[in-house]
Amino acid sequence: MNLLRKRISTVVALMLASFLFASVVMPAAQAQMVGTDALLHAQQLQQERAAVAVALERADVRAALLDYGVEPAQVQARVDSLSADEVHSLAQSIQQLPAAGDDPFGILLFIFVLLLITDILGLTNVFPFVNHRHR
Amino acid sequence: MFNADAARRWLGGVLLSGITACTSLPVPRVDESSLSSHAELTAVGFFPQEDHQCGPAALATVLNASGVTVTPEELAAQVYLPARQCSLQVELLAATRRHARVPYVLEPQLDILLREIAAGHAVLVLQNLGFSWLPVWHYAVVVGFDLPQRELILRSGREPRATVGFGEFERSWGLARHWALLVTPLEHLPVTADETRYLSAIAELETQRQFVAAALAYTTALARWPGNPAARLGLGNSRYGLGQFAQAEEVYRELLAQQPTLGAAWNNLAMTLLELQRWDDALEAAQHAADLGGASEPAARDTLAEIRKRREKM
């Protein structure tokens, strides 16, 4: 056990040393450039938010939400405050949406994921197999 | 019965991946209207696969087709895992970058694959020749198709020209989640390239400090998407990385002419002007970036400080 602890502290010390070394050696100038990937992430997030907004505008999706007693505006408000990762998951699930309103199961799946991610699921009665926190 | 918290935590993940896994197996229905009935890229070379050594031969095939001269033996050291008798997909991506090419993973559809072949691009594919519960992984290169016969033409294993029916291919490819890798010469874009995904693939090359290749790839991308700010920023950043500060300035100014409120561009312009020791211009650009706020404001504040520090030293 002692030996293991010693080894771990050696590894940690080495890692710390290499981090310090890297930060000294790295040219300071490079650190303040804004990377292309940062802009791409922002671009992607914007596109995904737009895609989610478009999906929420769909008549069949709105109708299905209202059927379950969920106000679409309430969902949009929640979507606006989601993190990048959550928006990404939601945008992925949009790809599963059927092209036209002829597949109720596809829409149901999307709405389930939508309510799950926006955290509305726990507040509603939409899916009876989910227990509710606020009762 | 489970509570909503737990449901949120794990069901979301499970469900999402489940949905993706089930529905990403499309029926091999092909939109034939936009394709010619036959295509075969006869100029694509053949590297016979060594015993069980899947990966290096297929990668060598597409890299050579994209203008990189490399043998499977040279690649084996970089991508081959003897214990697995195979290569991992991420290693193929990394090795492609190491050879200054943009690895682009195609959308998982047969149509897309066929359109790339028709455009003259050989496609590396992962196949599972076994079962989902007992996989036998194999990499091959698709070099042609015959729509009336519903066949693909592959460089596969020791066969320079293997023909495989659509259905059989769809099975083995589907069991490998339709993974397909495209490596084009830097002057060519994949015809089916998704704008953001392709630019992200170039940005990865830029992160690996392959600035010459990245600059060329961004230039190619800008020909198709001239209004994409990330592509132009990337070109500027690559020029900056190469130490070509005058050219970098020119690119950032073009970008700012299109997008005057892009803080990232003002900041990187300031950094470039700093390298050119044009202190006042640099300060002005950095101040502009800082005033715009947003995501690049912290970088802009650092840039301002850096310019002041360096000017004092002069």
XYZ file of C-alpha atoms in Angstrom:
449
model
C 0.000 0.000 0.000
C 2.826 2.362 0.979
C 4.723 1.454 -2.141
C 1.653 2.177 -4.249
C 1.215 5.531 -2.593
C 4.852 6.385 -3.271
C 4.474 5.433 -6.889
C 1.363 7.539 -7.259
C 3.052 10.571 -5.734
C 6.027 10.093 -8.081
C 3.674 10.005 -11.045
C 1.823 13.081 -9.820
C 5.110 14.931 -9.292
C 6.251 14.026 -12.798
C 2.959 15.158 -14.286
C 3.096 18.452 -12.414
C 6.667 18.996 -13.554
C 5.756 18.349 -17.174
C 2.783 20.726 -16.954
C 4.985 23.458 -15.495
C 7.620 22.806 -18.121
C 5.035 22.985 -20.911
C 3.617 26.269 -19.669
C 7.102 27.802 -19.514
C 8.156 26.558 -22.933
C 4.879 27.323 -24.763
C 5.191 30.627 -26.587
C 2.968 33.123 -24.804
C 1.750 34.552 -28.103
C 0.090 31.317 -29.249
C -2.032 31.210 -26.121
C -4.069 34.283 -27.058
C -5.008 33.269 -30.589
C -8.632 32.188 -30.917
C -8.601 28.695 -32.429
C -10.644 27.724 -35.456
C -12.274 24.908 -33.498
C -13.708 27.374 -30.981
C -15.485 29.245 -33.752
C -16.664 25.977 -35.307
C -18.165 24.871 -32.002
C -20.047 28.150 -31.766
C -21.199 27.788 -35.378
C -22.386 24.235 -34.794
C -24.249 25.174 -31.618
C -26.036 27.955 -33.487
C -27.081 25.551 -36.265
C -28.289 22.979 -33.763
C -30.325 25.524 -31.817
C -31.905 26.607 -35.098
C -32.693 22.993 -35.998
C -34.364 22.437 -32.626
C -36.408 25.615 -33.047
C -37.538 24.446 -36.496
C -38.557 21.053 -35.085
C -40.576 22.738 -32.337
C -42.370 24.806 -34.977
C -43.610 21.687 -36.765
C -47.356 21.369 -36.629
C -47.307 17.647 -35.808
C -44.799 18.134 -32.995
C -46.769 21.052 -31.517
C -49.991 19.082 -31.755
C -48.420 16.088 -30.024
C -47.018 18.288 -27.257
C -50.374 19.989 -26.702
C -52.033 16.566 -26.650
C -49.894 15.782 -23.633
C -50.683 19.115 -22.040
C -47.250 20.601 -22.615
C -47.108 24.186 -23.878
C -44.622 24.431 -26.818
C -43.545 27.899 -25.664
C -42.568 26.415 -22.315
C -40.402 23.856 -24.108
C -38.724 26.518 -26.246
C -37.929 28.547 -23.141
C -36.246 25.501 -21.602
C -34.378 24.740 -24.809
C -32.943 28.273 -24.829
C -31.204 27.610 -21.544
C -29.772 24.194 -22.397
C -26.018 23.561 -22.489
C -24.162 22.890 -25.727
C -24.040 19.145 -25.015
C -27.755 18.962 -24.337
C -28.614 20.891 -27.485
C -26.359 18.499 -29.374
C -28.240 15.435 -28.048
C -31.515 17.057 -28.960
C -30.338 17.937 -32.464
C -29.273 14.307 -32.904
C -32.710 13.077 -31.958
C -34.252 15.392 -34.566
C -32.639 13.227 -37.223
C -34.930 10.439 -36.032
C -38.037 12.525 -36.704
C -40.127 11.191 -39.572
C -40.299 13.458 -42.605
C -44.077 13.825 -42.507
C -46.616 13.326 -39.759
C -47.330 9.745 -40.720
C -45.275 8.073 -38.007
C -46.705 8.767 -34.571
C -44.092 6.541 -32.943
C -41.211 8.591 -34.369
C -42.740 11.783 -33.049
C -43.404 10.195 -29.681
C -39.762 9.144 -29.399
C -38.589 12.649 -30.219
C -40.933 14.183 -27.688
C -39.785 11.743 -25.041
C -36.148 12.713 -25.604
C -37.107 16.381 -25.790
C -38.924 16.319 -22.472
C -36.207 14.187 -20.926
C -33.466 16.611 -21.852
C -35.411 19.750 -21.051
C -36.211 18.235 -17.645
C -39.929 18.726 -18.186
C -40.451 14.964 -18.009
C -40.425 14.900 -14.216
C -43.027 17.673 -14.064
C -45.633 16.156 -16.347
C -47.841 13.137 -16.612
C -46.921 12.440 -20.202
C -45.188 9.161 -19.523
C -46.839 7.329 -16.648
C -43.867 5.009 -16.029
C -41.736 7.910 -14.794
C -42.005 8.798 -11.108
C -42.427 12.436 -10.243
C -40.261 14.436 -7.921
C -42.618 17.283 -7.250
C -45.442 15.444 -5.608
C -40.787 2.035 -12.018
C -37.914 4.413 -11.664
C -37.700 8.036 -10.718
C -37.300 10.913 -13.117
C -33.768 11.777 -12.015
C -32.418 8.349 -12.728
C -34.372 8.222 -15.946
C -32.816 11.470 -17.032
C -29.333 10.340 -16.202
C -29.072 7.021 -17.917
C -32.148 6.410 -19.987
C -31.392 9.413 -22.154
C -28.011 8.017 -23.052
C -29.216 4.475 -23.544
C -32.250 5.518 -25.523
C -30.371 7.908 -27.762
C -27.669 5.408 -28.598
C -30.301 2.721 -29.007
C -32.334 4.787 -31.429
C -29.237 5.726 -33.376
C -28.100 2.123 -33.544
C -31.438 0.795 -34.782
C -32.335 3.447 -37.253
C -28.874 3.948 -38.741
C -29.408 0.699 -40.625
C -31.210 1.962 -43.699
C -32.435 -0.375 -46.384
C -29.905 -0.176 -49.232
C -32.178 1.893 -51.371
C -30.188 3.923 -53.835
C -31.229 7.092 -55.595
C -30.020 6.088 -59.022
C -31.209 9.140 -60.919
C -28.138 11.200 -60.143
C -25.613 8.422 -60.807
C -24.224 6.845 -63.924
C -24.830 3.109 -64.095
C -21.147 2.143 -63.882
C -18.050 3.649 -62.346
C -14.656 2.129 -61.678
C -11.537 3.904 -60.496
C -9.026 1.714 -62.302
C -6.127 4.045 -61.477
C -6.388 3.290 -57.760
C -3.478 1.020 -56.857
C -3.595 -2.290 -55.026
C -1.641 -3.308 -51.955
C -2.257 -6.964 -51.124
C -2.907 -7.447 -47.443
C -0.341 -9.336 -45.353
C -1.630 -12.167 -43.161
C -4.512 -10.826 -41.090
C -2.939 -7.400 -41.169
C -6.046 -5.376 -41.783
C -5.734 -1.618 -41.897
C -2.330 -0.689 -43.314
C -3.011 -2.003 -46.832
C -6.392 -0.268 -47.145
C -5.024 2.983 -45.733
C -2.026 2.849 -48.083
C -4.458 2.427 -50.983
C -6.460 5.588 -50.240
C -3.426 7.636 -49.183
C -1.626 6.831 -52.428
C -4.780 7.648 -54.364
C -4.744 11.046 -52.650
C -1.177 11.711 -53.749
C 0.798 10.506 -50.709
C 3.513 7.954 -51.513
C 3.535 5.457 -48.664
C 3.671 1.662 -48.301
C 1.604 -0.552 -45.980
C 4.865 -1.552 -44.254
C 5.556 2.071 -43.350
C 2.003 2.500 -42.102
C 1.951 -0.743 -40.133
C 4.212 0.725 -37.469
C 1.783 3.616 -37.037
C -1.620 1.951 -37.170
C -1.330 -1.789 -36.688
C -2.036 -3.452 -33.364
C -0.531 -6.966 -33.543
C -2.606 -8.207 -30.608
C -5.831 -7.270 -32.373
C -4.482 -8.155 -35.829
C -6.180 -4.982 -36.877
C -6.122 -1.203 -36.667
C -8.476 1.062 -34.760
C -10.480 3.610 -36.697
C -9.015 6.511 -34.714
C -5.541 5.347 -35.648
C -6.424 5.511 -39.317
C -7.635 9.080 -38.800
C -4.463 10.020 -36.915
C -2.183 8.414 -39.507
C -4.015 10.253 -42.294
C -3.351 13.546 -40.502
C 0.276 12.587 -40.002
C 0.518 12.305 -43.781
C -0.970 15.780 -44.186
C -4.380 14.753 -45.468
C -7.853 15.547 -44.123
C -9.589 12.376 -42.891
C -13.319 12.762 -43.481
C -15.773 10.199 -42.144
C -18.684 9.919 -44.572
C -22.368 10.040 -43.664
C -23.346 6.400 -43.108
C -25.320 5.806 -46.302
C -24.688 3.775 -49.413
C -25.904 6.609 -51.676
C -23.280 8.922 -50.261
C -20.566 6.328 -50.771
C -21.640 5.808 -54.396
C -21.669 9.540 -55.079
C -18.081 9.830 -53.869
C -16.991 6.923 -56.077
C -18.751 8.565 -59.022
C -16.796 11.746 -58.250
C -13.541 9.774 -58.471
C -12.845 9.267 -54.772
C -12.006 5.776 -53.502
C -13.607 5.094 -50.121
C -12.079 3.098 -47.273
C -14.731 1.066 -45.466
C -14.849 -0.970 -42.291
C -16.677 -4.276 -42.552
C -17.637 -6.885 -40.029
C -17.416 -10.166 -41.922
C -18.536 -12.158 -38.884
C -21.489 -11.570 -36.595
C -22.391 -8.811 -34.225
C -21.552 -11.128 -31.318
C -18.416 -12.544 -32.965
C -17.004 -9.776 -35.117
C -14.380 -10.264 -37.795
C -13.193 -6.780 -38.666
C -11.892 -5.997 -42.100
C -10.926 -2.836 -43.957
C -11.372 -2.643 -47.717
C -11.437 0.079 -50.350
C -14.453 0.586 -52.582
C -13.300 1.630 -56.052
C -16.354 1.118 -58.240
C -19.969 0.113 -58.661
C -22.277 -1.475 -61.181
C -25.877 -0.394 -60.628
C -27.604 -2.859 -63.025
C -25.759 -5.760 -61.365
C -26.177 -4.120 -57.929
C -22.519 -4.750 -57.179
C -19.612 -2.900 -55.650
C -16.008 -3.317 -56.739
C -13.464 -3.496 -53.932
C -9.752 -3.776 -53.325
C -10.033 -6.240 -50.489
C -7.503 -8.446 -48.730
C -5.564 -10.274 -51.421
C -8.137 -9.591 -54.102
C -7.351 -6.656 -56.389
C -10.897 -6.645 -57.810
C -13.504 -8.252 -55.597
C -17.161 -7.818 -56.526
C -19.722 -7.775 -53.720
C -23.502 -7.498 -54.025
C -25.225 -4.486 -52.454
C -27.114 -6.636 -49.969
C -24.091 -8.574 -48.793
C -22.045 -5.373 -48.537
C -24.800 -3.588 -46.646
C -24.847 -6.406 -44.102
C -21.108 -6.402 -43.368
C -20.855 -2.602 -43.558
C -23.949 -2.139 -41.416
C -22.487 -4.429 -38.752
C -19.580 -1.974 -38.678
C -21.969 0.968 -38.228
C -21.470 2.059 -41.853
C -18.040 3.474 -41.111
C -16.414 4.932 -44.222
C -13.352 7.132 -44.514
C -12.577 9.459 -47.375
C -9.126 10.878 -48.058
C -8.968 13.302 -50.972
C -6.082 15.311 -52.388
C -6.024 18.680 -50.584
C -7.252 20.431 -53.732
C -10.420 18.273 -53.815
C -13.420 18.379 -51.514
C -15.580 15.333 -50.916
C -18.691 16.026 -53.013
C -20.898 15.062 -50.077
C -18.902 17.017 -47.481
C -20.934 18.517 -44.654
C -19.712 22.068 -44.190
C -19.172 22.112 -40.427
C -17.964 18.527 -40.125
C -15.455 18.916 -42.927
C -14.094 22.155 -41.518
C -13.766 20.470 -38.121
C -11.690 17.761 -39.802
C -9.379 20.429 -41.215
C -9.239 22.220 -37.862
C -7.958 18.981 -36.333
C -5.130 19.016 -38.885
C -4.420 22.613 -37.917
C -4.315 21.627 -34.233
C -1.646 19.077 -35.153
C 0.368 22.011 -36.559
C 0.082 20.704 -40.134
C -0.240 24.307 -41.248
C 0.804 23.910 -44.888
C -1.799 21.214 -45.500
C -4.429 23.021 -43.425
C -3.951 26.271 -45.353
C -4.385 24.460 -48.655
C -7.427 22.533 -47.387
C -9.072 25.721 -46.084
C -8.424 27.444 -49.425
C -10.143 24.538 -51.184
C -13.055 24.672 -48.743
C -13.449 28.427 -49.242
C -13.965 27.890 -52.960
C -17.188 26.040 -52.091
C -18.180 27.949 -48.942
C -16.766 31.448 -49.465
C -18.928 32.938 -46.725
C -17.945 30.514 -43.962
C -16.203 32.537 -41.228
C -14.532 29.503 -39.608
C -12.911 28.468 -42.888
C -11.441 31.932 -43.372
C -10.374 32.228 -39.755
C -8.697 28.825 -40.118
C -6.839 29.970 -43.223
C -5.636 33.046 -41.347
C -4.624 30.955 -38.338
C -2.699 28.542 -40.577
C -0.845 31.454 -42.220
C -0.085 32.788 -38.755
C 1.162 29.336 -37.722
C 3.466 29.325 -40.744
C 4.826 32.728 -39.735
C 3.347 34.298 -42.885
C 2.041 37.298 -40.988
C 1.449 39.623 -43.950
C -0.732 36.984 -45.648
C -2.486 36.251 -42.355
C -3.349 39.949 -41.987
C -4.812 39.978 -45.479
C -7.032 36.962 -44.703
C -8.285 38.400 -41.393
C -9.108 41.714 -43.093
C -11.097 39.879 -45.799
C -12.963 38.048 -43.050
C -13.688 41.295 -41.204
C -14.981 42.848 -44.394
C -17.561 40.009 -44.423
C -18.138 39.852 -40.662
C -17.196 43.157 -39.014
C -18.373 42.026 -35.570
C -16.397 38.786 -35.354
C -14.342 39.229 -32.183
C -12.160 36.193 -32.909
C -11.004 37.748 -36.187
C -10.204 41.122 -34.561
C -8.261 39.340 -31.839
C -6.231 37.203 -34.224
C -5.609 40.217 -36.439
C -4.247 41.992 -33.377
C -1.948 39.046 -32.647
C -0.714 39.152 -36.237
C -0.071 42.899 -36.143
C 1.792 42.348 -32.898
C 4.132 39.959 -34.697
C 4.567 42.620 -37.390
C 5.411 45.063 -34.545
C 2.717 47.487 -35.660
C 1.892 48.360 -32.072
C -0.786 50.998 -32.577
C -2.680 48.989 -35.193
C -2.422 45.936 -32.957
C -3.745 47.793 -29.914
C -6.617 49.197 -31.927
C -7.633 45.764 -33.248
C -7.342 44.157 -29.805
C -9.374 46.936 -28.222
C -12.023 46.389 -30.872
C -12.110 42.669 -30.053
C -12.404 43.403 -26.331
C -15.205 45.936 -26.866
C -17.208 43.427 -28.898
C -17.375 41.149 -25.861
C -18.655 37.613 -26.371
C -16.673 34.394 -26.265
C -13.381 35.872 -27.460
C -13.309 38.753 -24.974
C -11.018 36.987 -22.465
C -8.542 36.227 -25.258
C -8.756 39.851 -26.382
C -7.940 41.102 -22.865
C -4.876 38.828 -22.798
C -3.883 40.067 -26.219
C -4.136 43.697 -25.094
C -1.917 42.974 -22.109
C 0.571 41.098 -24.271
C 0.829 43.949 -26.788
C 1.431 46.530 -24.044
C 4.055 44.324 -22.415
C 5.944 43.717 -25.612
C 5.792 47.339 -26.699
C 7.382 48.415 -23.432
C 10.231 45.981 -23.950
C 11.076 47.495 -27.306
